[in-house]
CSV table of C-alpha atoms and ligand atoms in Angstrom, one decimal:
chain,number,residue,atom,x,y,z
A,1,MET,CA,12.0,4.5,3.6
A,2,ALA,CA,13.2,6.6,0.6
A,3,SER,CA,16.5,7.8,-0.6
A,4,LEU,CA,17.5,10.7,-2.7
A,5,ASN,CA,20.4,8.6,-3.9
A,6,THR,CA,18.2,5.9,-5.3
A,7,GLN,CA,18.6,6.2,-9.1
A,8,SER,CA,15.8,4.7,-11.1
A,9,ARG,CA,16.4,2.8,-14.3
A,10,LYS,CA,14.6,5.6,-16.1
A,11,LEU,CA,17.1,8.1,-14.7
A,12,ALA,CA,20.1,6.0,-15.7
A,13,ARG,CA,18.7,5.8,-19.2
A,14,LYS,CA,18.2,9.5,-19.2
A,15,GLN,CA,21.7,10.2,-18.1
A,16,GLN,CA,23.1,8.0,-20.8
A,17,ILE,CA,21.3,9.9,-23.5
A,18,ARG,CA,21.9,13.4,-21.9
A,19,PRO,CA,25.3,14.1,-23.7
A,20,LEU,CA,23.8,13.4,-27.1
A,21,ALA,CA,20.7,15.5,-26.3
A,22,GLY,CA,23.0,18.2,-25.0
A,23,SER,CA,25.1,18.3,-28.2
A,24,LEU,CA,22.0,18.3,-30.4
A,25,LEU,CA,20.6,21.3,-28.4
A,26,ALA,CA,23.9,23.1,-28.7
A,27,LEU,CA,23.9,22.4,-32.5
A,28,ALA,CA,20.3,23.6,-32.8
A,29,ILE,CA,21.1,26.8,-30.9
A,30,GLY,CA,24.2,27.3,-33.0
A,31,LEU,CA,22.2,27.0,-36.1
A,32,GLY,CA,19.6,29.5,-34.8
A,33,VAL,CA,16.9,26.7,-34.7
A,34,ALA,CA,14.1,27.3,-32.3
A,35,THR,CA,13.6,24.4,-29.9
A,36,ALA,CA,10.4,23.5,-28.0
A,37,HIS,CA,12.2,23.4,-24.6
A,38,ALA,CA,15.2,25.7,-25.1
A,39,ASP,CA,14.6,27.1,-21.6
A,40,ASP,CA,15.1,23.9,-19.6
A,41,ALA,CA,15.9,25.7,-16.3
A,42,LEU,CA,13.5,25.0,-13.4
A,43,PRO,CA,12.1,28.0,-11.6
A,44,LYS,CA,14.1,28.8,-8.4
A,45,LEU,CA,12.8,28.3,-4.9
A,46,SER,CA,13.2,30.9,-2.2
A,47,THR,CA,14.8,29.9,1.1
A,48,LYS,CA,12.6,32.4,3.0
A,49,THR,CA,10.3,31.4,5.8
A,50,PRO,CA,7.4,31.0,5.9
A,51,LEU,CA,7.2,29.6,2.5
A,52,LYS,CA,3.7,29.6,0.9
A,53,VAL,CA,3.1,26.1,-0.3
A,54,GLY,CA,0.0,25.0,-2.3
A,55,PHE,CA,-1.1,21.4,-1.8
A,56,ALA,CA,-3.9,20.3,-4.2
A,57,GLN,CA,-5.4,17.0,-3.1
A,58,THR,CA,-7.4,14.9,-5.6
A,59,GLU,CA,-10.1,13.6,-3.2
A,60,SER,CA,-10.5,12.6,0.4
A,61,ASN,CA,-12.6,9.5,0.1
A,62,ASN,CA,-10.3,6.9,1.6
A,63,PRO,CA,-7.8,6.4,4.5
A,64,TRP,CA,-4.9,6.6,2.1
A,65,ARG,CA,-5.8,10.1,0.9
A,66,LEU,CA,-6.5,11.2,4.5
A,67,ALA,CA,-3.1,9.9,5.6
A,68,GLU,CA,-1.4,11.7,2.7
A,69,THR,CA,-3.1,15.0,3.5
A,70,LYS,CA,-2.3,14.6,7.2
A,71,SER,CA,1.4,14.1,6.5
A,72,PHE,CA,1.5,17.6,4.8
A,73,LYS,CA,-0.4,19.2,7.7
A,74,ASP,CA,1.9,17.6,10.2
A,75,ILE,CA,5.1,18.7,8.5
A,76,ALA,CA,4.0,22.3,7.7
A,77,ALA,CA,5.1,24.0,11.0
A,78,LYS,CA,8.4,22.0,11.2
A,79,CYS,CA,9.3,22.8,7.6
A,80,GLY,CA,8.4,26.5,7.9
A,81,TRP,CA,5.5,26.1,5.4
A,82,GLN,CA,2.3,28.0,5.3
A,83,VAL,CA,0.2,25.5,3.4
A,84,VAL,CA,-2.8,26.3,1.3
A,85,MET,CA,-4.9,23.2,0.8
A,86,THR,CA,-7.6,22.3,-1.7
A,87,ASP,CA,-9.6,19.1,-2.4
A,88,ALA,CA,-10.7,18.4,-6.0
A,89,ASN,CA,-13.5,15.9,-4.9
A,90,GLY,CA,-12.4,13.4,-7.6
A,91,SER,CA,-12.5,15.8,-10.5
A,92,ASN,CA,-9.5,16.5,-12.8
A,93,SER,CA,-11.0,19.8,-13.9
A,94,LYS,CA,-11.4,20.9,-10.3
A,95,GLN,CA,-7.8,19.9,-9.5
A,96,VAL,CA,-6.6,22.0,-12.5
A,97,SER,CA,-8.7,25.0,-11.4
A,98,ASP,CA,-7.5,24.6,-7.8
A,99,ILE,CA,-3.9,24.7,-9.0
A,100,GLN,CA,-4.6,27.7,-11.3
A,101,SER,CA,-6.0,29.6,-8.4
A,102,MET,CA,-2.8,28.8,-6.3
A,103,ILE,CA,-0.7,30.1,-9.2
A,104,ALA,CA,-2.8,33.3,-9.2
A,105,GLN,CA,-2.2,33.6,-5.5
A,106,HIS,CA,1.6,33.4,-6.2
A,107,VAL,CA,2.4,30.5,-4.0
A,108,ASP,CA,6.1,29.9,-3.7
A,109,LEU,CA,5.9,26.1,-4.3
A,110,LEU,CA,3.3,23.7,-5.6
A,111,VAL,CA,3.0,20.1,-4.4
A,112,PHE,CA,0.3,17.8,-5.7
A,113,PRO,CA,-0.7,14.2,-6.6
A,114,PRO,CA,-1.9,14.5,-10.2
A,115,ARG,CA,-5.3,12.6,-10.3
A,116,GLU,CA,-4.7,11.5,-13.9
A,117,GLU,CA,-1.5,11.4,-16.0
A,118,LYS,CA,-2.7,13.4,-19.1
A,119,PRO,CA,-5.2,16.0,-17.9
A,120,LEU,CA,-2.9,17.2,-15.1
A,121,ALA,CA,0.3,17.5,-17.3
A,122,PRO,CA,-0.3,21.0,-18.9
A,123,ILE,CA,-0.8,22.7,-15.6
A,124,VAL,CA,2.7,21.7,-14.6
A,125,LEU,CA,3.9,23.7,-17.6
A,126,GLN,CA,1.7,26.7,-16.6
A,127,ALA,CA,3.2,26.7,-13.2
A,128,LYS,CA,6.7,26.6,-14.7
A,129,LYS,CA,5.8,29.6,-17.0
A,130,ALA,CA,4.6,31.5,-13.9
A,131,GLY,CA,7.9,30.8,-12.2
A,132,ILE,CA,6.6,28.4,-9.6
A,133,PRO,CA,8.5,25.2,-8.9
A,134,VAL,CA,6.5,22.0,-8.6
A,135,ILE,CA,7.0,18.7,-6.8
A,136,LEU,CA,4.7,15.9,-7.8
A,137,VAL,CA,3.9,13.3,-5.1
A,138,ASP,CA,2.3,9.9,-5.3
A,139,ARG,CA,1.3,9.9,-9.0
A,140,ASP,CA,3.1,11.2,-12.0
A,141,VAL,CA,2.1,13.0,-15.2
A,142,ASP,CA,2.5,12.1,-18.9
A,143,GLN,CA,6.3,12.5,-19.5
A,144,SER,CA,5.7,13.4,-23.2
A,145,VAL,CA,4.1,16.6,-22.0
A,146,ALA,CA,5.9,17.6,-18.8
A,147,LYS,CA,9.2,16.0,-17.7
A,148,ALA,CA,10.6,15.6,-14.3
A,149,GLY,CA,13.9,17.6,-13.9
A,150,ARG,CA,13.0,19.9,-16.8
A,151,ASP,CA,9.4,21.1,-16.1
A,152,TYR,CA,9.1,20.1,-12.4
A,153,ILE,CA,11.6,19.3,-9.7
A,154,THR,CA,10.9,15.7,-9.2
A,155,PHE,CA,8.4,12.9,-8.7
A,156,ILE,CA,8.3,11.5,-5.2
A,157,GLY,CA,6.5,8.1,-5.1
A,158,SER,CA,6.4,4.3,-5.2
A,159,ASP,CA,7.3,2.1,-8.1
A,160,PHE,CA,3.7,1.1,-9.0
A,161,ILE,CA,4.9,-1.5,-11.6
A,162,ASP,CA,6.9,-3.2,-9.0
A,163,GLN,CA,3.9,-3.2,-6.6
A,164,GLY,CA,1.9,-5.0,-9.4
A,165,HIS,CA,4.8,-7.6,-9.7
A,166,ARG,CA,4.9,-8.2,-6.0
A,167,ALA,CA,1.1,-8.6,-5.8
A,168,ALA,CA,1.1,-11.1,-8.7
A,169,ASP,CA,4.1,-13.1,-7.3
A,170,TRP,CA,2.2,-13.6,-4.1
A,171,LEU,CA,-0.9,-14.7,-5.9
A,172,VAL,CA,1.0,-17.2,-8.1
A,173,LYS,CA,2.4,-18.8,-4.9
A,174,ALA,CA,-0.9,-18.7,-3.0
A,175,THR,CA,-2.8,-20.4,-5.8
A,176,ASN,CA,-0.1,-22.8,-6.9
A,177,GLY,CA,-0.1,-21.0,-10.3
A,178,LYS,CA,-3.7,-21.8,-11.0
A,179,ALA,CA,-6.4,-19.1,-10.8
A,180,LYS,CA,-9.2,-17.3,-12.5
A,181,ILE,CA,-8.7,-13.7,-11.6
A,182,ILE,CA,-11.0,-10.6,-11.4
A,183,GLU,CA,-8.9,-7.4,-11.5
A,184,LEU,CA,-10.4,-4.3,-9.9
A,185,GLU,CA,-8.6,-1.4,-11.4
A,186,GLY,CA,-8.0,2.0,-9.9
A,187,THR,CA,-9.0,5.4,-11.4
A,188,THR,CA,-8.8,5.1,-15.2
A,189,GLY,CA,-5.9,7.3,-16.5
A,190,ALA,CA,-4.1,7.5,-13.1
A,191,SER,CA,-0.5,6.5,-13.2
A,192,ALA,CA,-1.1,4.3,-10.1
A,193,ALA,CA,-3.8,2.3,-12.0
A,194,ASN,CA,-1.9,2.1,-15.3
A,195,ASP,CA,1.3,0.9,-13.7
A,196,ARG,CA,-0.2,-1.5,-11.1
A,197,LYS,CA,-2.1,-3.1,-14.0
A,198,LYS,CA,1.0,-3.3,-16.2
A,199,GLY,CA,3.2,-4.9,-13.4
A,200,PHE,CA,0.5,-7.5,-12.4
A,201,ASP,CA,-0.4,-8.4,-16.0
A,202,GLU,CA,3.2,-8.9,-16.9
A,203,VAL,CA,3.7,-11.6,-14.3
A,204,ILE,CA,0.3,-13.3,-14.9
A,205,ALA,CA,1.2,-13.5,-18.7
A,206,LYS,CA,4.2,-15.7,-17.8
A,207,ASN,CA,2.0,-18.1,-15.8
A,208,PRO,CA,-0.2,-20.2,-18.2
A,209,GLY,CA,-2.4,-21.5,-15.3
A,210,MET,CA,-3.4,-18.0,-14.3
A,211,THR,CA,-6.1,-16.1,-16.3
A,212,ILE,CA,-7.5,-12.6,-15.9
A,213,ILE,CA,-11.2,-13.3,-16.6
A,214,ALA,CA,-12.4,-9.7,-16.1
A,215,SER,CA,-10.8,-6.4,-15.4
A,216,GLN,CA,-12.8,-3.3,-14.6
A,217,SER,CA,-12.3,0.0,-12.8
A,218,GLY,CA,-13.6,0.5,-9.3
A,219,ASP,CA,-12.1,4.1,-9.2
A,220,PHE,CA,-10.0,3.2,-6.0
A,221,ALA,CA,-13.3,3.5,-4.0
A,222,ARG,CA,-14.7,0.9,-1.6
A,223,ASP,CA,-18.4,1.2,-2.6
A,224,LYS,CA,-17.6,1.3,-6.3
A,225,GLY,CA,-15.3,-1.8,-5.8
A,226,ARG,CA,-18.2,-3.6,-4.1
A,227,GLN,CA,-20.7,-2.8,-6.8
A,228,VAL,CA,-18.3,-3.8,-9.6
A,229,MET,CA,-17.4,-7.0,-7.8
A,230,GLU,CA,-21.1,-7.8,-7.3
A,231,THR,CA,-21.8,-7.5,-11.1
A,232,LEU,CA,-18.6,-9.4,-12.0
A,233,LEU,CA,-19.4,-12.2,-9.6
A,234,GLN,CA,-22.7,-12.8,-11.3
A,235,ALA,CA,-21.0,-12.9,-14.8
A,236,HIS,CA,-18.1,-15.0,-13.6
A,237,PRO,CA,-19.2,-17.4,-10.7
A,238,ASP,CA,-16.1,-19.5,-11.4
A,239,VAL,CA,-13.7,-16.7,-10.1
A,240,THR,CA,-11.0,-18.0,-7.7
A,241,ALA,CA,-8.9,-14.9,-7.1
A,242,VAL,CA,-9.2,-11.1,-7.0
A,243,TYR,CA,-6.5,-8.5,-7.5
A,244,ALA,CA,-7.6,-5.0,-6.4
A,245,HIS,CA,-5.4,-2.0,-7.1
A,246,ASN,CA,-6.1,-0.7,-3.5
A,247,ASP,CA,-7.3,-1.9,-0.1
A,248,GLU,CA,-10.5,0.0,-0.2
A,249,MET,CA,-11.7,-1.8,-3.4
A,250,ALA,CA,-10.5,-5.1,-1.9
A,251,LEU,CA,-12.6,-4.4,1.2
A,252,GLY,CA,-15.6,-3.7,-1.1
A,253,ALA,CA,-14.9,-6.9,-2.9
A,254,ILE,CA,-14.8,-8.9,0.4
A,255,ALA,CA,-18.3,-7.5,1.2
A,256,ALA,CA,-19.6,-8.5,-2.2
A,257,ILE,CA,-18.1,-12.0,-2.0
A,258,LYS,CA,-19.7,-12.6,1.5
A,259,ALA,CA,-23.0,-11.3,0.2
A,260,ALA,CA,-22.8,-13.9,-2.6
A,261,GLY,CA,-22.4,-16.7,0.0
A,262,LYS,CA,-18.7,-17.3,-0.6
A,263,GLN,CA,-15.7,-17.1,1.8
A,264,PRO,CA,-13.1,-14.5,1.0
A,265,GLY,CA,-9.6,-16.0,1.7
A,266,LYS,CA,-10.9,-19.6,1.2
A,267,ASP,CA,-13.1,-19.8,-1.9
A,268,ILE,CA,-11.5,-16.6,-3.4
A,269,GLN,CA,-7.9,-15.5,-2.7
A,270,ILE,CA,-7.5,-11.7,-2.6
A,271,VAL,CA,-4.4,-9.6,-3.0
A,272,THR,CA,-4.2,-5.8,-3.0
A,273,ILE,CA,-2.1,-2.7,-2.5
A,274,ASP,CA,-1.9,0.1,0.2
A,275,GLY,CA,-1.4,-1.4,3.7
A,276,THR,CA,-4.2,0.6,5.4
A,277,LYS,CA,-5.4,-0.3,8.9
A,278,GLY,CA,-8.5,-1.8,7.3
A,279,GLY,CA,-6.4,-3.9,5.0
A,280,LEU,CA,-4.2,-5.2,7.8
A,281,ASP,CA,-7.2,-6.1,9.9
A,282,ALA,CA,-8.7,-8.0,7.0
A,283,ILE,CA,-5.4,-10.0,6.6
A,284,ALA,CA,-5.5,-10.8,10.4
A,285,ALA,CA,-9.1,-12.0,9.9
A,286,GLY,CA,-8.0,-14.3,7.1
A,287,GLU,CA,-10.2,-12.6,4.5
A,288,LEU,CA,-7.5,-10.8,2.7
A,289,GLY,CA,-4.4,-12.7,1.6
A,290,ALA,CA,-1.8,-9.9,1.2
A,291,SER,CA,-1.3,-6.2,0.7
A,292,VAL,CA,1.7,-4.5,-0.8
A,293,GLN,CA,2.3,-1.3,1.1
A,294,SER,CA,2.1,2.0,-0.8
A,295,SER,CA,3.3,4.7,1.5
A,296,PRO,CA,1.2,7.9,1.6
A,297,PHE,CA,3.6,9.8,3.9
A,298,PHE,CA,5.1,12.3,1.5
A,299,GLY,CA,5.1,15.4,3.7
A,300,PRO,CA,8.6,14.9,5.2
A,301,LEU,CA,10.1,13.8,1.9
A,302,ALA,CA,8.7,16.8,0.1
A,303,CYS,CA,10.0,19.1,2.8
A,304,ASP,CA,13.5,17.6,2.5
A,305,VAL,CA,13.5,17.8,-1.3
A,306,ALA,CA,12.3,21.4,-1.3
A,307,GLN,CA,14.9,22.5,1.2
A,308,ARG,CA,17.7,20.8,-0.8
A,309,PHE,CA,16.4,22.2,-4.0
A,310,ALA,CA,16.2,25.8,-2.6
A,311,LYS,CA,19.9,25.4,-1.5
A,312,GLY,CA,20.8,24.5,-5.1
A,313,GLU,CA,21.3,20.8,-4.7
A,314,LYS,CA,20.6,18.5,-7.7
A,315,ILE,CA,17.5,16.4,-7.1
A,316,PRO,CA,17.1,13.1,-8.9
A,317,THR,CA,14.1,13.0,-11.3
A,318,TRP,CA,12.5,10.2,-9.2
A,319,VAL,CA,12.7,10.0,-5.4
A,320,LYS,CA,11.6,6.4,-5.1
A,321,VAL,CA,9.7,5.3,-2.0
A,322,SER,CA,10.3,1.7,-0.9
A,323,ASP,CA,7.3,-0.2,0.4
A,324,ARG,CA,6.7,-3.0,2.9
A,325,PHE,CA,4.7,-6.2,2.2
A,326,TYR,CA,2.1,-7.7,4.5
A,327,ASP,CA,0.6,-11.2,4.7
A,328,LYS,CA,-0.4,-13.5,7.5
A,329,SER,CA,3.3,-14.2,8.3
A,330,ASN,CA,4.0,-10.7,9.5
A,331,VAL,CA,0.6,-8.9,9.9
A,332,GLN,CA,0.5,-9.0,13.8
A,333,GLN,CA,3.9,-7.3,14.2
A,334,SER,CA,3.1,-4.8,11.3
A,335,MET,CA,-0.2,-3.3,12.7
A,336,GLN,CA,1.7,-0.2,13.8
A,337,TYR,CA,2.3,0.7,10.1
A,338,GLY,CA,-1.4,0.7,9.2
A,339,TYR,CA,-3.1,4.1,8.8
B,1,AHR,O1,-2.2,6.8,-6.0
B,1,AHR,C1,-2.2,6.0,-4.9
B,1,AHR,C2,-3.6,5.4,-4.7
B,1,AHR,O2,-4.6,6.3,-4.7
B,1,AHR,C3,-3.8,4.6,-3.5
B,1,AHR,O3,-3.5,3.2,-3.6
B,1,AHR,C4,-5.2,4.7,-3.3
B,1,AHR,O4,-5.7,4.2,-2.1
B,1,AHR,C5,-5.4,6.1,-3.6
B,1,AHR,O5,-6.7,6.6,-3.8
């Protein structure tokens, strides 16, 4: 489902500018000018076993997070990892302090999904300073603070902008290009929410019959999604479609729509992202229109990347995960992929 050979457009652009950046750095060093990131070398990773690996989870409030954590538990023995796990319970500051304590314990490798792009970027630099290599999974950090390939090994994850494009393309077709849409956003400040919004909004902006009438965060949580949808339904009774940034919020929205006496999938078309078991069941029941898969199974990929990196292989700055797509045409034969 993912390839280390997959080169992102970002990487291609980066490689194009690398010779220029390299000569500027050489010139700066030659002139004795201090540069902010003169030491671009990543910390080395030991090939010893067991390797002490810190996995700092953001929260455990939905099936996606549980599947992600499980994929690390499942790979640990096979990969020769002794994993230290923490759960930040939905708090950026707890995730930062969890990682700080892993740095203090001298783990050999840090792997984590940064809850939000900006608050979790400086800790990547702290880990680098402490000589601990980092792999980011699922979500990325602010590249103006910490850069993949320079400050951490790589980002392993989906193309969230593309997920937004795919969700919007489906909705345009399902509504014949005419809809009044409520958008339920994920955690504010998370790369998953920022990019899923960007991708979806880009496609909608090109379709004059499609309007986003309200857009609000439901924090990627089912009950918050239900509450936000309840309020927005009262303010916008003319809504004909919902785009939720994850399945859990879509399932919350379905409950709110039913409670308001409307039929999800008929009166209101719904499209979402994740491909959880609950999402696939809702598609089979005709209540959810489609879900773009967002794979949470990063354990084996992180193991592979770590082993290659330890052997000295060059790792691309983005190990892109490719995702499936589910709607009524393939949901029955896709149930095995739900989690
Ligand atoms: O970052 C990925 C998103 O975070 C998943 O879509 C969601 O379910 C999770 O909480």
